[in-house]
Short mmCIF file of C-alpha atoms in Angstrom, two decimals:
data_model
loop_
_atom_site.label_atom_id
_atom_site.label_comp_id
_atom_site.label_asym_id
_atom_site.label_seq_id
_atom_site.Cartn_x
_atom_site.Cartn_y
_atom_site.Cartn_z
CA MET O 18 -39.71 -4.94 18.10
CA PRO O 19 -42.01 -4.81 14.45
CA GLN O 20 -44.84 -6.29 15.18
CA HIS O 21 -45.42 -8.96 12.08
CA VAL O 22 -41.69 -10.07 12.78
CA SER O 23 -41.50 -12.81 15.05
CA THR O 24 -39.23 -13.84 17.53
CA LEU O 25 -37.00 -16.01 15.14
CA GLN O 26 -36.53 -14.51 12.77
CA LEU O 27 -35.25 -11.72 14.21
CA ILE O 28 -32.24 -13.82 15.79
CA GLY O 29 -31.75 -14.94 12.52
CA ALA O 30 -31.66 -12.20 11.13
CA VAL O 31 -29.21 -10.64 14.31
CA ALA O 32 -26.95 -13.82 14.17
CA LEU O 33 -26.59 -13.72 10.61
CA THR O 34 -25.09 -10.79 10.75
CA VAL O 35 -22.49 -11.23 13.31
CA ALA O 36 -22.00 -14.73 11.50
CA GLY O 37 -21.40 -11.98 8.15
CA VAL O 38 -19.28 -9.52 10.33
CA VAL O 39 -16.92 -11.96 11.98
CA TRP O 40 -16.71 -13.80 8.47
CA ALA O 41 -15.40 -10.30 7.04
CA VAL O 42 -13.49 -9.92 9.73
CA VAL O 43 -11.85 -13.46 9.31
CA VAL O 44 -11.48 -13.08 5.71
CA THR O 45 -9.97 -9.52 6.09
CA ARG O 46 -7.06 -11.33 8.33
CA LEU O 47 -6.49 -13.99 6.60
CA LEU O 48 -5.87 -11.56 3.15
CA ARG O 49 -2.90 -9.16 5.16
CA ARG O 50 -1.04 -12.19 6.43
CA ALA O 51 -1.33 -13.79 2.98
CA ARG O 52 0.06 -10.19 1.78
CA VAL O 53 2.54 -9.45 4.02
CA GLU O 54 3.78 -12.89 3.48
CA ALA O 55 4.35 -13.02 0.07
CA ALA O 56 5.96 -9.95 -0.60
CA ALA O 57 8.22 -11.06 1.94
CA SER O 58 8.79 -13.71 0.07
CA TYR O 59 8.97 -12.27 -3.24
CA SER O 60 11.42 -9.06 -1.98
CA ALA O 61 13.78 -12.00 -0.01
CA ALA O 62 13.55 -14.31 -3.83
CA THR O 63 14.14 -11.42 -5.98
CA LEU O 64 17.02 -9.59 -4.10
CA ALA O 65 18.89 -12.70 -3.80
CA ALA O 66 18.94 -12.81 -7.73
CA LEU O 67 19.89 -9.11 -8.53
CA PRO O 68 24.14 -8.39 -7.91
CA PRO O 69 25.64 -6.17 -5.18
CA GLN O 70 24.98 -2.77 -6.18
CA ARG O 71 26.80 -0.09 -5.11
CA GLN O 72 25.90 2.26 -2.36
CA ALA O 73 26.94 5.50 -3.98
CA GLY O 74 26.59 7.15 -7.44
CA PRO O 75 29.56 7.69 -9.73
CA ALA O 76 31.61 10.13 -9.44
CA ARG O 77 30.30 14.44 -10.30
CA GLU O 78 31.38 15.89 -13.36
CA SER O 79 32.32 18.88 -14.49
CA VAL O 80 33.25 21.23 -17.12
CA GLU O 81 34.50 24.61 -16.72
CA LEU O 82 33.36 27.00 -19.10
CA SER O 83 35.11 29.93 -20.98
CA SER O 84 33.26 33.48 -20.30
CA ALA O 85 31.88 33.19 -24.28
CA GLU O 86 30.71 30.12 -23.19
CA ARG O 87 29.40 31.40 -19.70
CA ASP O 88 27.21 34.75 -21.84
CA ALA O 89 26.08 32.18 -24.51
CA PHE O 90 24.30 30.15 -21.71
CA ALA O 91 22.74 33.07 -20.09
CA GLY O 92 21.83 34.51 -23.25
CA LEU O 93 19.84 31.25 -23.78
CA VAL O 94 18.43 31.33 -20.49
CA ARG O 95 16.38 34.85 -21.40
CA ARG O 96 15.37 34.25 -24.47
CA LEU O 97 13.45 30.57 -22.46
CA ARG O 98 13.02 32.27 -19.97
CA ASP O 99 11.21 35.39 -22.18
CA ARG O 100 8.80 32.72 -24.02
#
């Protein structure tokens, strides 16, 4: 214990430190709770306004290439790869 500091000053410093830590914990919990509640109300309000979405994507499309088109595509890939 420092000699130039009185006991009351030490008790006051400890009390202020404890009060600051308690305040920080309480504010953190309040902000987390408010953030969770805001996110829940926002998502509920936003999702209610959207029309129902399809669960699956669009049908897959494919095109048969002729042998000339396949050869041309292979040539293009080779040219791009060589760069």
